[in-house]
Coordinates of C-alpha atoms in Angstrom, one line a residue:
M1 CA 0.0 0.0 0.0
Q2 CA 1.4 3.4 -1.0
T3 CA 2.6 5.9 1.5
Y4 CA 2.1 9.5 0.2
R5 CA 4.6 12.2 1.1
N6 CA 4.8 15.9 1.7
T7 CA 6.8 18.2 -0.5
V8 CA 9.2 20.4 1.4
D9 CA 11.8 22.6 -0.4
G10 CA 11.0 20.9 -3.7
L11 CA 11.7 17.4 -2.5
L12 CA 9.5 14.6 -1.3
S13 CA 9.9 14.3 2.5
E14 CA 10.3 11.0 4.3
P15 CA 7.5 10.8 6.9
V16 CA 8.3 10.2 10.5
S17 CA 4.9 8.4 10.9
S18 CA 1.8 7.9 8.8
Y19 CA -1.9 7.1 9.1
E20 CA -4.4 5.3 6.9
I21 CA -6.9 6.9 4.6
F22 CA -10.2 5.1 3.7
N23 CA -12.7 5.5 0.9
P24 CA -15.9 6.9 2.5
A25 CA -18.0 5.0 -0.1
N26 CA -16.8 1.5 0.8
G27 CA -14.2 1.7 3.6
Q28 CA -11.4 0.4 1.4
S29 CA -7.9 1.6 2.2
L30 CA -6.4 4.2 -0.2
G31 CA -3.0 4.2 1.3
F32 CA -1.1 6.1 4.0
A33 CA -0.8 9.8 4.6
P34 CA 2.2 11.3 6.2
Q35 CA 1.9 12.7 9.7
S36 CA 4.0 15.8 10.1
D37 CA 5.7 16.8 13.3
E38 CA 7.0 20.2 14.6
Q39 CA 10.3 19.7 12.9
E40 CA 8.7 19.2 9.5
V41 CA 6.6 22.4 10.0
E42 CA 9.8 24.2 10.8
R43 CA 11.6 22.9 7.7
A44 CA 8.7 23.8 5.5
V45 CA 8.4 27.4 6.8
Q46 CA 12.2 27.9 6.5
A47 CA 12.2 26.5 3.0
A48 CA 9.4 29.0 2.1
M49 CA 11.3 31.8 3.7
R50 CA 14.5 31.0 1.8
A51 CA 12.6 30.8 -1.5
Q52 CA 10.5 33.9 -1.1
K53 CA 12.9 36.7 -1.9
N54 CA 14.1 35.2 -5.2
W55 CA 10.5 34.3 -6.1
A56 CA 9.4 37.9 -5.4
N57 CA 12.3 39.2 -7.5
Q58 CA 11.2 37.3 -10.6
S59 CA 9.4 39.5 -13.0
D60 CA 5.6 39.7 -12.9
Q61 CA 5.5 38.1 -16.4
E62 CA 7.7 35.2 -15.3
R63 CA 5.4 34.4 -12.4
R64 CA 2.4 34.7 -14.7
D65 CA 4.0 32.3 -17.2
I66 CA 4.7 29.8 -14.5
T67 CA 1.1 30.1 -13.2
L68 CA -0.1 29.2 -16.7
K69 CA 2.2 26.2 -16.7
I70 CA 0.5 25.1 -13.5
A71 CA -2.9 25.4 -15.1
Q72 CA -1.6 23.2 -17.9
I73 CA -0.4 20.6 -15.5
L74 CA -3.7 20.5 -13.7
E75 CA -5.5 20.1 -17.0
E76 CA -3.2 17.3 -18.2
N77 CA -3.7 15.4 -14.9
S78 CA -7.3 16.2 -14.3
D79 CA -8.6 12.6 -14.8
Y80 CA -6.0 11.2 -12.4
L81 CA -6.7 13.8 -9.7
A82 CA -10.4 13.7 -10.1
E83 CA -10.4 9.9 -9.4
L84 CA -8.3 10.5 -6.3
I85 CA -10.8 13.1 -5.2
T86 CA -13.8 10.8 -5.7
R87 CA -12.1 7.9 -3.8
E88 CA -10.9 10.1 -1.0
Q89 CA -13.6 12.8 -0.6
G90 CA -16.6 10.9 -1.9
K91 CA -18.1 13.3 -4.5
P92 CA -19.0 11.6 -7.8
L93 CA -16.9 11.9 -10.9
S94 CA -20.0 12.9 -12.8
G95 CA -22.2 16.0 -12.7
P96 CA -21.1 18.8 -10.3
G97 CA -18.5 16.4 -8.8
S98 CA -14.8 15.7 -9.1
R99 CA -14.3 16.5 -12.8
F100 CA -16.2 19.7 -12.1
E101 CA -13.8 20.4 -9.2
M102 CA -10.8 19.9 -11.5
Q103 CA -12.2 22.2 -14.1
A104 CA -12.6 24.8 -11.4
C105 CA -8.9 24.3 -10.4
V106 CA -7.8 25.0 -13.9
G107 CA -10.0 28.1 -14.2
W108 CA -9.0 29.5 -10.8
T109 CA -5.4 29.2 -11.9
Q110 CA -5.8 30.7 -15.4
V111 CA -7.7 33.8 -14.2
P112 CA -5.1 35.1 -11.6
A113 CA -2.5 34.6 -14.3
S114 CA -4.4 36.9 -16.6
L115 CA -4.9 39.7 -14.0
E116 CA -2.6 42.7 -13.5
L117 CA -2.1 44.8 -10.4
P118 CA 0.1 47.6 -11.6
P119 CA 1.3 50.6 -9.5
E120 CA -1.5 53.2 -9.0
T121 CA -0.9 56.9 -8.9
V122 CA -3.0 57.9 -5.9
Y123 CA -2.1 61.6 -5.8
E124 CA -0.2 64.0 -8.0
D125 CA 0.2 67.8 -8.2
D126 CA 2.9 70.2 -9.2
E127 CA 5.0 69.4 -6.1
R128 CA 4.7 65.7 -5.6
K129 CA 3.6 62.3 -7.0
D130 CA 2.5 59.4 -4.8
T131 CA 2.3 55.9 -6.2
L132 CA 0.8 52.8 -4.5
H133 CA 2.6 49.6 -5.2
R134 CA 1.4 46.1 -4.2
V135 CA 4.2 43.9 -2.8
P136 CA 4.1 40.4 -1.5
L137 CA 3.6 39.7 2.2
G138 CA 6.1 36.8 2.6
V139 CA 5.2 33.3 3.7
V140 CA 1.5 32.3 3.5
A141 CA 0.1 29.6 5.7
A142 CA -2.8 28.0 3.8
I143 CA -5.2 25.6 5.6
A144 CA -7.7 23.9 3.3
P145 CA -10.9 21.9 4.2
W146 CA -12.1 18.4 3.2
N147 CA -15.2 19.3 1.2
W148 CA -13.5 20.7 -1.9
P149 CA -9.9 19.8 -1.1
L150 CA -8.2 20.7 -4.3
M151 CA -10.3 23.6 -5.5
I152 CA -10.1 25.5 -2.2
A153 CA -6.4 24.8 -1.9
I154 CA -6.0 26.3 -5.4
W155 CA -7.9 29.4 -4.3
Q156 CA -5.3 29.8 -1.6
I157 CA -2.2 28.8 -3.4
I158 CA -2.5 30.5 -6.8
P159 CA -3.1 34.1 -5.8
A160 CA -0.4 33.9 -3.2
I161 CA 2.4 32.7 -5.4
R162 CA 1.1 34.8 -8.4
M163 CA 1.9 37.9 -6.3
G164 CA 5.3 36.7 -5.1
N165 CA 4.6 35.0 -1.8
T166 CA 5.6 31.5 -1.0
V167 CA 3.2 29.0 0.6
V168 CA 3.0 26.3 3.3
L169 CA -0.2 24.4 2.7
K170 CA -1.9 22.0 5.2
P171 CA -4.7 20.0 3.7
S172 CA -7.4 18.5 5.9
E173 CA -6.3 15.4 7.7
Y174 CA -9.4 13.7 6.2
T175 CA -8.5 14.4 2.5
P176 CA -4.7 14.8 2.2
I177 CA -3.8 12.3 -0.6
A178 CA -5.2 14.1 -3.7
T179 CA -3.8 17.4 -2.5
L180 CA -0.3 16.0 -1.9
E181 CA -0.3 14.5 -5.4
M182 CA -1.4 17.8 -6.9
V183 CA 1.3 19.7 -5.1
K184 CA 3.9 17.2 -6.2
L185 CA 2.9 17.7 -9.8
I186 CA 2.8 21.5 -9.5
N187 CA 6.3 21.5 -8.1
D188 CA 7.7 20.3 -11.4
V189 CA 7.5 23.9 -12.7
L190 CA 8.0 25.9 -9.4
P191 CA 11.4 26.8 -7.8
A192 CA 12.1 24.7 -4.8
G193 CA 10.5 26.1 -1.6
V194 CA 7.8 28.2 -3.3
L195 CA 5.0 25.6 -2.4
N196 CA 5.4 23.2 0.5
T197 CA 3.0 21.0 2.4
V198 CA 2.6 19.7 6.0
T199 CA 0.0 17.2 7.1
G200 CA -1.9 16.2 10.2
D201 CA -4.7 17.4 12.4
G202 CA -5.4 20.7 14.1
I203 CA -2.2 20.4 16.3
I204 CA -0.1 20.7 13.1
G205 CA -2.3 23.5 11.9
S206 CA -1.8 25.3 15.1
K207 CA 2.0 24.9 14.9
L208 CA 1.8 26.4 11.4
T209 CA -0.4 29.4 12.3
H210 CA 1.5 30.2 15.4
H211 CA 4.9 30.2 13.6
P212 CA 6.5 33.6 14.0
D213 CA 7.7 33.7 10.4
I214 CA 4.2 33.3 8.8
S215 CA 3.2 36.6 7.2
K216 CA -0.4 35.7 6.1
I217 CA -2.9 33.1 7.1
M218 CA -5.7 31.8 4.8
F219 CA -8.2 29.5 6.3
T220 CA -11.4 27.8 5.2
G221 CA -13.2 25.9 7.9
S222 CA -15.2 26.1 11.1
E223 CA -16.0 29.2 13.1
S224 CA -14.4 27.7 16.3
T225 CA -11.1 27.0 14.5
G226 CA -11.3 30.4 12.9
R227 CA -11.4 32.1 16.3
Q228 CA -8.4 30.1 17.4
I229 CA -6.5 31.3 14.3
I230 CA -7.4 34.9 15.1
E231 CA -5.8 34.4 18.5
A232 CA -2.7 32.8 16.9
S233 CA -2.2 35.7 14.6
A234 CA -2.1 38.3 17.4
K235 CA 1.5 37.6 18.3
S236 CA 2.9 37.9 14.7
L237 CA 0.3 40.4 13.6
S238 CA -0.3 38.3 10.5
P239 CA -3.3 39.4 8.3
I240 CA -5.9 36.7 7.8
T241 CA -8.5 35.7 5.2
L242 CA -11.1 33.6 6.9
E243 CA -14.0 31.8 5.3
L244 CA -15.9 30.2 8.1
G245 CA -18.9 28.6 6.4
G246 CA -22.4 29.7 6.5
N247 CA -26.0 28.7 7.1
D248 CA -27.2 30.2 3.8
A249 CA -30.9 31.2 3.5
A250 CA -32.8 31.1 0.2
I251 CA -36.1 32.9 -0.1
V252 CA -38.6 31.9 -2.8
M253 CA -40.8 34.9 -3.5
P254 CA -44.6 34.5 -3.6
G255 CA -46.0 33.4 -6.9
T256 CA -42.7 32.4 -8.5
N257 CA -42.9 29.7 -11.2
I258 CA -41.5 26.8 -9.2
K259 CA -41.0 24.4 -12.1
N260 CA -38.6 26.9 -13.7
I261 CA -36.4 27.0 -10.6
A262 CA -36.7 23.6 -9.0
T263 CA -33.6 22.0 -10.5
D264 CA -31.4 25.0 -9.6
L265 CA -32.9 25.0 -6.1
F266 CA -32.1 21.3 -5.7
W267 CA -28.5 21.6 -6.7
G268 CA -28.2 24.8 -4.8
A269 CA -28.9 22.8 -1.7
F270 CA -27.5 19.3 -2.5
L271 CA -24.3 20.2 -4.4
N272 CA -21.5 17.9 -3.0
M273 CA -24.2 16.2 -0.8
G274 CA -24.8 19.6 0.9
Q275 CA -21.1 19.7 2.0
T276 CA -20.5 23.2 0.5
C277 CA -20.2 26.3 2.6
A278 CA -22.3 28.3 0.1
C279 CA -25.1 25.8 -0.2
I280 CA -28.7 26.5 0.5
K281 CA -29.1 25.4 4.2
R282 CA -32.5 27.0 4.9
L283 CA -35.2 27.3 2.3
Y284 CA -38.0 29.9 3.0
V285 CA -41.1 29.4 0.9
H286 CA -44.4 31.3 0.9
E287 CA -47.2 29.3 2.4
D288 CA -49.2 29.3 -0.9
D289 CA -46.2 27.7 -2.7
Y290 CA -45.1 25.3 0.0
E291 CA -46.7 22.2 -1.3
T292 CA -45.6 22.9 -4.9
V293 CA -42.0 23.3 -3.8
M294 CA -42.1 20.1 -1.7
A295 CA -43.6 18.2 -4.7
E296 CA -41.1 19.5 -7.3
L297 CA -38.1 18.9 -5.1
S298 CA -39.4 15.5 -4.1
A299 CA -39.7 14.6 -7.8
I300 CA -36.1 15.5 -8.5
A301 CA -34.8 13.8 -5.4
S302 CA -36.6 10.6 -6.3
Q303 CA -34.7 10.4 -9.6
M304 CA -31.2 10.6 -8.0
K305 CA -29.1 7.5 -7.7
I306 CA -27.0 7.3 -4.5
G307 CA -23.8 5.3 -4.5
D308 CA -20.1 5.1 -5.1
G309 CA -19.1 8.1 -7.2
M310 CA -16.8 6.0 -9.4
D311 CA -20.0 4.8 -11.0
E312 CA -20.7 7.3 -13.9
S313 CA -24.5 7.1 -13.3
V314 CA -24.2 8.3 -9.7
L315 CA -24.7 12.0 -8.9
I316 CA -25.1 11.7 -5.1
G317 CA -22.2 10.2 -3.1
P318 CA -21.5 9.6 0.6
L319 CA -20.7 12.1 3.2
Q320 CA -16.9 12.4 3.6
N321 CA -16.5 11.1 7.2
K322 CA -18.3 9.4 10.0
M323 CA -18.3 12.4 12.2
Q324 CA -20.2 14.5 9.7
L325 CA -22.7 11.7 8.9
G326 CA -23.5 11.4 12.6
K327 CA -24.0 15.2 12.9
V328 CA -26.5 15.3 10.1
Q329 CA -28.3 12.2 11.2
E330 CA -28.6 13.7 14.7
L331 CA -30.2 16.9 13.4
V332 CA -32.7 15.0 11.3
T333 CA -33.6 12.8 14.3
D334 CA -34.2 15.9 16.3
A335 CA -36.5 17.3 13.7
K336 CA -38.3 13.9 13.5
G337 CA -38.8 14.0 17.2
A338 CA -40.3 17.5 17.0
G339 CA -43.0 16.2 14.6
C340 CA -41.5 17.6 11.3
D341 CA -42.4 16.1 8.0
I342 CA -39.4 14.0 7.0
R343 CA -39.2 12.8 3.4
E344 CA -36.3 10.6 2.4
F345 CA -35.3 9.7 -1.1
G346 CA -32.8 7.2 -2.6
E347 CA -31.7 3.7 -1.9
V348 CA -28.7 3.9 0.4
P349 CA -25.9 1.3 0.0
D350 CA -25.2 -1.0 2.9
Q351 CA -21.7 0.2 3.5
G352 CA -20.1 3.7 3.5
Y353 CA -21.1 7.0 5.0
F354 CA -24.4 7.4 3.0
M355 CA -27.7 8.9 3.9
P356 CA -30.9 9.6 1.9
I357 CA -31.6 12.9 0.3
T358 CA -33.8 14.4 3.0
L359 CA -36.4 17.1 2.8
V360 CA -37.7 18.4 6.1
G361 CA -41.0 20.2 6.1
N362 CA -43.3 21.6 8.9
I363 CA -40.2 23.0 10.6
K364 CA -39.7 26.5 12.1
D365 CA -36.9 28.9 13.0
G366 CA -35.4 27.9 16.3
Q367 CA -35.2 24.2 15.6
R368 CA -31.8 22.7 15.4
L369 CA -31.8 21.8 11.8
V370 CA -32.6 25.4 10.9
D371 CA -30.3 27.1 13.3
E372 CA -27.3 24.8 13.0
E373 CA -25.4 24.4 9.8
Q374 CA -26.0 20.8 8.8
F375 CA -23.4 20.5 6.1
G376 CA -25.1 17.5 4.6
P377 CA -28.1 16.3 2.4
A378 CA -30.9 17.4 4.7
L379 CA -32.8 20.6 3.7
P380 CA -35.3 22.3 6.1
I381 CA -38.1 24.0 4.2
I382 CA -39.8 26.7 6.2
R383 CA -43.1 28.4 5.4
Y384 CA -43.6 32.2 5.6
S385 CA -46.6 34.4 5.1
E386 CA -45.0 37.9 4.6
V387 CA -41.8 38.7 2.7
E388 CA -40.7 40.9 5.6
D389 CA -40.8 37.9 7.9
A390 CA -38.6 35.9 5.5
I391 CA -36.0 38.6 5.4
K392 CA -36.0 38.8 9.2
S393 CA -35.6 35.0 9.4
A394 CA -32.8 35.0 6.9
N395 CA -30.9 37.7 8.8
R396 CA -31.5 36.5 12.4
L397 CA -28.5 34.1 12.6
E398 CA -24.9 35.1 12.9
A399 CA -23.9 33.3 9.7
G400 CA -23.5 35.6 6.7
L401 CA -21.7 33.9 3.8
G402 CA -24.4 33.7 1.1
A403 CA -28.1 34.1 0.5
S404 CA -30.4 34.0 -2.4
L405 CA -33.8 35.3 -3.7
W406 CA -35.8 33.4 -6.3
T407 CA -38.4 35.3 -8.2
D408 CA -40.0 36.1 -11.6
E409 CA -39.7 39.8 -10.7
Q410 CA -36.0 40.6 -10.7
A411 CA -36.5 44.3 -10.1
Q412 CA -38.1 43.7 -6.8
A413 CA -35.5 41.1 -5.8
S414 CA -32.6 43.5 -6.5
E415 CA -34.0 46.0 -3.9
L416 CA -34.6 43.2 -1.4
A417 CA -31.1 41.8 -2.0
T418 CA -29.5 44.9 -0.4
R419 CA -31.3 44.0 2.9
L420 CA -29.9 40.5 3.2
E421 CA -26.9 40.3 5.5
A422 CA -24.5 38.2 3.5
G423 CA -21.2 38.5 1.6
T424 CA -23.0 37.5 -1.6
V425 CA -26.7 37.6 -2.5
W426 CA -27.6 35.7 -5.6
I427 CA -30.8 36.1 -7.5
N428 CA -32.3 33.0 -9.2
Q429 CA -29.1 31.1 -8.5
H430 CA -27.1 30.1 -5.4
G431 CA -23.4 29.4 -4.9
A432 CA -22.6 30.8 -8.3
I433 CA -19.1 31.9 -7.6
H434 CA -16.8 33.2 -10.3
P435 CA -13.0 33.6 -10.3
M436 CA -13.3 37.3 -11.3
V437 CA -15.9 38.1 -8.6
P438 CA -14.8 38.8 -4.9
F439 CA -16.2 36.2 -2.5
G440 CA -16.2 36.3 1.3
G441 CA -18.4 36.3 4.3
N442 CA -20.1 38.8 6.7
K443 CA -20.7 38.5 10.4
A444 CA -19.5 35.1 11.8
S445 CA -18.8 33.7 8.4
G446 CA -15.4 35.4 8.3
Y447 CA -13.7 38.3 6.8
G448 CA -11.5 39.2 3.9
V449 CA -12.2 38.2 0.3
E450 CA -10.9 35.9 -2.4
F451 CA -11.0 35.9 -6.2
G452 CA -10.4 38.6 -8.8
I453 CA -8.4 41.8 -8.3
E454 CA -9.5 42.1 -4.7
G455 CA -8.3 38.6 -4.0
L456 CA -4.8 39.5 -5.3
K457 CA -4.8 42.6 -3.2
A458 CA -5.6 40.4 -0.2
V459 CA -2.3 38.5 -0.5
T460 CA -0.2 41.7 -0.8
Q461 CA 0.5 44.8 1.2
G462 CA 0.6 48.4 0.0
R463 CA 3.8 50.4 -0.3
V464 CA 3.5 54.0 -1.2
I465 CA 6.4 55.7 -3.0
S466 CA 6.2 59.4 -2.6
I467 CA 8.4 61.7 -4.8
K468 CA 9.0 65.4 -4.4
K469 CA 9.2 67.0 -7.8

């Protein structure tokens, strides 16, 4: 059985210990992941520090060219990496699954390579000229989650190195294998030390974020861990980009043609088995449209095949880990005990971390499945009578990553969108992120943005050069 290895200073690192990774669909062993220790974290950070100055001194065009070479490597190896993602994370190859994730990796690499962030004249008169330059921060600590392990890692890696930083990446301990293989491939075109990895649980993540030579932290994950990272950054004063998940609300406006939006609503909620930060987690439906929404979503759910994502006909796979499966099942059980209408769809395999696609009706604000982010294939559908009530419900929780409005009257929705407390408000779509469009959370869903020009700025610091004429 293969033991995968970290990349440190351009070389594969011999692990001091390892642990086994299993396929969430069938429990089969996928091999062994390396377990980093404090010494490997130190080696990785020092390698990144040594490489950073030379990397930053390369011309902007040279870094852009190398970034495009990375995109080509990702494209050429997309089938190999997609299969690893499916076996390790669980999402199907087909539909909005692992191949889709690899397409996103390519796109989110090509776009930063195409962007420019030139010096900006911020003031000029007869006596002086002041120019703002964007310069790299140094060594970036990137901590990626298990739900979109390669795509989110790319969101962190590519803007950072594009702008002259170096990176130490820690993938989730649940899904390290595909990420380690991707980083190994990328290193074929990068100078040694520009991109390094360490692996392990939160203890290793803490060693990395507490390191005094880290100049920037990028983290996608839970709110509780995000708060710990904020504390860790205080000593080094490292700036942070935090994406701490969400409990996204979607509001279907009264009288909307439900048939026209039902498929988009379904995938807005059940993309990656609901294990996506910007998924619909709470669906608010006008009382007159409630039965129609339940019927339309039920019809779609009943057609979905649940199983091992290596089967090309499967669009719904397992949850990634036993802990997450147990959490979602507990929330559904709580709703069932409260007398909610539980509708389950799909034949669940005997082995693996599977659960049915679950629609939960006759549920209200304040119940656990509504108020706690489920991060799984169970959608609470809540009736409302007045649009004002739905807006208040959407805003009442501390989560503020995304939200959406669904309507046949877009002019009305555009006005209401300004009142929803979320980093992104979509109209007639949900989770429709784009590499040119800034993305980030409000309130307890984090701060800072990724993507586009604003994302490049987030991995740099300003330097003003002021000239007396």
